PDB file of C-alpha atoms in Angstrom:
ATOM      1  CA  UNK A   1      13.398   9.028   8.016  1.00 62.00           C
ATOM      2  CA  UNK A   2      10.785  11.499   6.429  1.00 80.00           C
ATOM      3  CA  UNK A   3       8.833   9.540   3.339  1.00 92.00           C
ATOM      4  CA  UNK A   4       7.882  12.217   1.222  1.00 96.00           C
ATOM      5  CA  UNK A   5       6.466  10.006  -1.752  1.00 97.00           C
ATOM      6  CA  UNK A   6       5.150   6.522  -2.675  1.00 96.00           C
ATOM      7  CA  UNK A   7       6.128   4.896  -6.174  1.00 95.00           C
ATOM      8  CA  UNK A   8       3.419   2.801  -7.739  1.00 94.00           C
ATOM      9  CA  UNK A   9       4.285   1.983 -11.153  1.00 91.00           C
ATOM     10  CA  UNK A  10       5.075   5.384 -12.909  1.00 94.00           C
ATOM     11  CA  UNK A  11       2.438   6.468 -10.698  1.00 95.00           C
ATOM     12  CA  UNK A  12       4.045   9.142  -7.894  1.00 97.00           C
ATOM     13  CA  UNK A  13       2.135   9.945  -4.817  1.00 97.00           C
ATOM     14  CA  UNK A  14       3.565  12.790  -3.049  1.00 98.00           C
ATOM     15  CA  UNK A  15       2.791  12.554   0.869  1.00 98.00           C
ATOM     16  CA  UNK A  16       1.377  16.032   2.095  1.00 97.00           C
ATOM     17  CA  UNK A  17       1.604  16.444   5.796  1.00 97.00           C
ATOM     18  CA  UNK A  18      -1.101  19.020   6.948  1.00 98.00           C
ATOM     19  CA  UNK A  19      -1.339  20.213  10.718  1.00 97.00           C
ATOM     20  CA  UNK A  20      -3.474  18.856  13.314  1.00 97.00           C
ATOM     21  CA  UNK A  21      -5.831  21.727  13.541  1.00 98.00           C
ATOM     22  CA  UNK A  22      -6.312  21.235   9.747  1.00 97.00           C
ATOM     23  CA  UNK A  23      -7.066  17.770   9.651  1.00 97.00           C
ATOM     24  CA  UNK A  24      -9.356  17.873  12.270  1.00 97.00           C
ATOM     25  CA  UNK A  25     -11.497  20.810  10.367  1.00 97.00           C
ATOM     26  CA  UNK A  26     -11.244  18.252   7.554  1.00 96.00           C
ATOM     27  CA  UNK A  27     -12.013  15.293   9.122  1.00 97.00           C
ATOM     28  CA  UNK A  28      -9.245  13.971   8.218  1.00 97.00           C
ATOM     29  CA  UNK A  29      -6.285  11.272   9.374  1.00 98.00           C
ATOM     30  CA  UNK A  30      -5.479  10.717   6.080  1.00 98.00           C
ATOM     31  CA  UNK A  31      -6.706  11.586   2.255  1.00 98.00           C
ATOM     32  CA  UNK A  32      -6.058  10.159  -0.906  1.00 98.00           C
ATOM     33  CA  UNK A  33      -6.606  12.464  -3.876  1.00 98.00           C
ATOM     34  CA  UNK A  34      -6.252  10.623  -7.243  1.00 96.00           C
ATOM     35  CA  UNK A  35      -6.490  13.524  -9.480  1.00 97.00           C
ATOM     36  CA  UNK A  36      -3.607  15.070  -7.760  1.00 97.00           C
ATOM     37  CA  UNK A  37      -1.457  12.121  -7.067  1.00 97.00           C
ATOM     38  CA  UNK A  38      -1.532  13.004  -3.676  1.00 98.00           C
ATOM     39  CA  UNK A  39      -1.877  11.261   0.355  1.00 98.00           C
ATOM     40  CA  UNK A  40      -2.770  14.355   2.883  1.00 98.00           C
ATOM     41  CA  UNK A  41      -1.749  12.905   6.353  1.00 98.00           C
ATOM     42  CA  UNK A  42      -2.181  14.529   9.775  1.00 98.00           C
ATOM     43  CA  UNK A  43       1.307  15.175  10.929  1.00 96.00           C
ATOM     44  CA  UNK A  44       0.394  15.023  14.533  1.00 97.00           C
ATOM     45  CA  UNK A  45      -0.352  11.276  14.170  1.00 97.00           C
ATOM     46  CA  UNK A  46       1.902   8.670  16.056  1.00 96.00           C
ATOM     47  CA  UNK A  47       3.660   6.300  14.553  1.00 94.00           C
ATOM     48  CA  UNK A  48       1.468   3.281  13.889  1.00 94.00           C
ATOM     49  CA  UNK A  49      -1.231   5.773  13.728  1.00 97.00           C
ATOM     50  CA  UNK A  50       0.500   7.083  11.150  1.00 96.00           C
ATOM     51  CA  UNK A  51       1.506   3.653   9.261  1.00 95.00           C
ATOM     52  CA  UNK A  52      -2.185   2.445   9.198  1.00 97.00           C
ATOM     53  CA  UNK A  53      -3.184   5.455   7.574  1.00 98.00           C
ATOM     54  CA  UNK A  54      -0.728   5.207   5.478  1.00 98.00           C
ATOM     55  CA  UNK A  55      -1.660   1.844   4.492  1.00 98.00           C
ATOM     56  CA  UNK A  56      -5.420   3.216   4.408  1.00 98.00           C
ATOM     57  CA  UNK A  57      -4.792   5.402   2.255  1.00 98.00           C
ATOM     58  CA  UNK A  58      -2.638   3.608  -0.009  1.00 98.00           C
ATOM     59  CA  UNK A  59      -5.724   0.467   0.038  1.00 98.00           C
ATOM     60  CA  UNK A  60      -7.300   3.912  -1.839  1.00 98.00           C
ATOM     61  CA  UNK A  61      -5.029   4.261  -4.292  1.00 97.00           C
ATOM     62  CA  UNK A  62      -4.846   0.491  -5.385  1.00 97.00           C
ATOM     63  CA  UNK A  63      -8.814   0.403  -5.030  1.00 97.00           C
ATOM     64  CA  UNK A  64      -8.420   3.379  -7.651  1.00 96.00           C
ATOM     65  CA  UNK A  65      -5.294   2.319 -10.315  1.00 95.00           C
ATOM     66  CA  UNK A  66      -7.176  -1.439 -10.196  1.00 96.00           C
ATOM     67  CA  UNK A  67     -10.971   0.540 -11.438  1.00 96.00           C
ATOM     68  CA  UNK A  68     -12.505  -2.019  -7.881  1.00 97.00           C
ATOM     69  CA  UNK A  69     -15.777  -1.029  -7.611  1.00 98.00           C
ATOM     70  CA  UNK A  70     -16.687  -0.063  -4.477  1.00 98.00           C
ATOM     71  CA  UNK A  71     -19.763   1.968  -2.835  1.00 98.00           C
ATOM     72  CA  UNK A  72     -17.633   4.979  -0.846  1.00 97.00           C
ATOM     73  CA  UNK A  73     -18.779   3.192   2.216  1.00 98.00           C
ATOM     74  CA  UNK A  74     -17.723  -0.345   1.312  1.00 98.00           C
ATOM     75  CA  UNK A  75     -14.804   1.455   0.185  1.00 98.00           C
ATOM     76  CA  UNK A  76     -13.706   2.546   3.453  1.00 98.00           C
ATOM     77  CA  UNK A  77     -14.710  -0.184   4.921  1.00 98.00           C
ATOM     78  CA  UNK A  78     -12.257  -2.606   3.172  1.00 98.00           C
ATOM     79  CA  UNK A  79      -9.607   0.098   3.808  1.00 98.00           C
ATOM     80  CA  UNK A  80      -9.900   0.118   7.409  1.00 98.00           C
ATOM     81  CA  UNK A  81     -10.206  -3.582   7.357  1.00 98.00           C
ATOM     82  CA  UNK A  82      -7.347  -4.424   5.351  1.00 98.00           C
ATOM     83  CA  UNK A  83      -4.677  -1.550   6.985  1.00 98.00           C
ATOM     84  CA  UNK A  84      -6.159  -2.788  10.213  1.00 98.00           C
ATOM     85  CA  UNK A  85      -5.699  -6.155   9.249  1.00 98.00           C
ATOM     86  CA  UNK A  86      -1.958  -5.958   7.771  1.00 97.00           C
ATOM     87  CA  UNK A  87      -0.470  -3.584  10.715  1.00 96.00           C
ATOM     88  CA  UNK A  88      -1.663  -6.176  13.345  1.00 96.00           C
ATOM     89  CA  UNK A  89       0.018  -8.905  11.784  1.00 97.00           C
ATOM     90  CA  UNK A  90       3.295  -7.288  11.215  1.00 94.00           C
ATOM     91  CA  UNK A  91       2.975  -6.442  14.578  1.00 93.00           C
ATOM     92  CA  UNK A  92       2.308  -9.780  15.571  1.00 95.00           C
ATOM     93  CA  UNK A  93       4.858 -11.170  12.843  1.00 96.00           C
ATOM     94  CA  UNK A  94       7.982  -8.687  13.336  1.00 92.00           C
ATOM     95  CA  UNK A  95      10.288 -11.811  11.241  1.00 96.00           C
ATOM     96  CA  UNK A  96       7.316 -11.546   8.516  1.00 96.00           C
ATOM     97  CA  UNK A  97       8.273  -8.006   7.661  1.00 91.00           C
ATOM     98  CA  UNK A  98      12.402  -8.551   7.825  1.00 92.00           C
ATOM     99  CA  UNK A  99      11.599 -11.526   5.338  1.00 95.00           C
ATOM    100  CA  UNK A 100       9.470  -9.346   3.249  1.00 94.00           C
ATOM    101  CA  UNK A 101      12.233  -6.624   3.529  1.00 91.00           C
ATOM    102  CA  UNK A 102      15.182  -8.535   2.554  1.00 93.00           C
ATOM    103  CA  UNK A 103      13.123 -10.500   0.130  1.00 95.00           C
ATOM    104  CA  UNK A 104      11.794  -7.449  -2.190  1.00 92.00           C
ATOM    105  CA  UNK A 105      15.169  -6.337  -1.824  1.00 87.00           C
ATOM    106  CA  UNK A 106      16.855  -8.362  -3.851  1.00 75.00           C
TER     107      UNK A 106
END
């Protein structure tokens, strides 16, 4: 499964996936642009490289719709802390994320 977009409210983030060679003349894993509604990912990323940037960059977009003021370093700070934080315990929890699954779902 390809996710092409993230629903936030009526807020739409389209997911752009940009090659390696790209991202790396960016500096890039990941990018959150909130005037464009938009999440730039690497596409050469693995997989849980690829869901904690995800989850970076959607720490971003929160950060953003909820006006948190943030210096851009504390910023990215609490985004790699909190990605870091919630892959590691899904991880660790696999039953956390089936309950949180089959909970939301209903």
């Amino acid at each position: 499964m390809k996710l092409n977009k993230l629903t936030f409210g009526s807020r739409v983030i389209k997911l752009n996936f940009i090659d390696k060679k790209l991202a790396s003349k960016k500096n890039i894993m990941g990018e959150f642009d909130s005037n464009a509604n938009t999440i730039t990912l690497d596409k050469s990323l693995g997989d849980t490289d690829l869901i904690n940037t995800i989850l970076h960059e959607t720490y971003h977009m929160l950060i953003d719709e909820y006006c948190i003021e943030l210096s851009a370093k504390d910023e990215e700070l609490v985004c790699n802390s909190l990605a870091n934080g919630i892959c590691h315990t899904l991880y660790q929890n696999q039953d956390l994320l089936e309950f949180l699954y089959k909970s939301l779902k209903k």
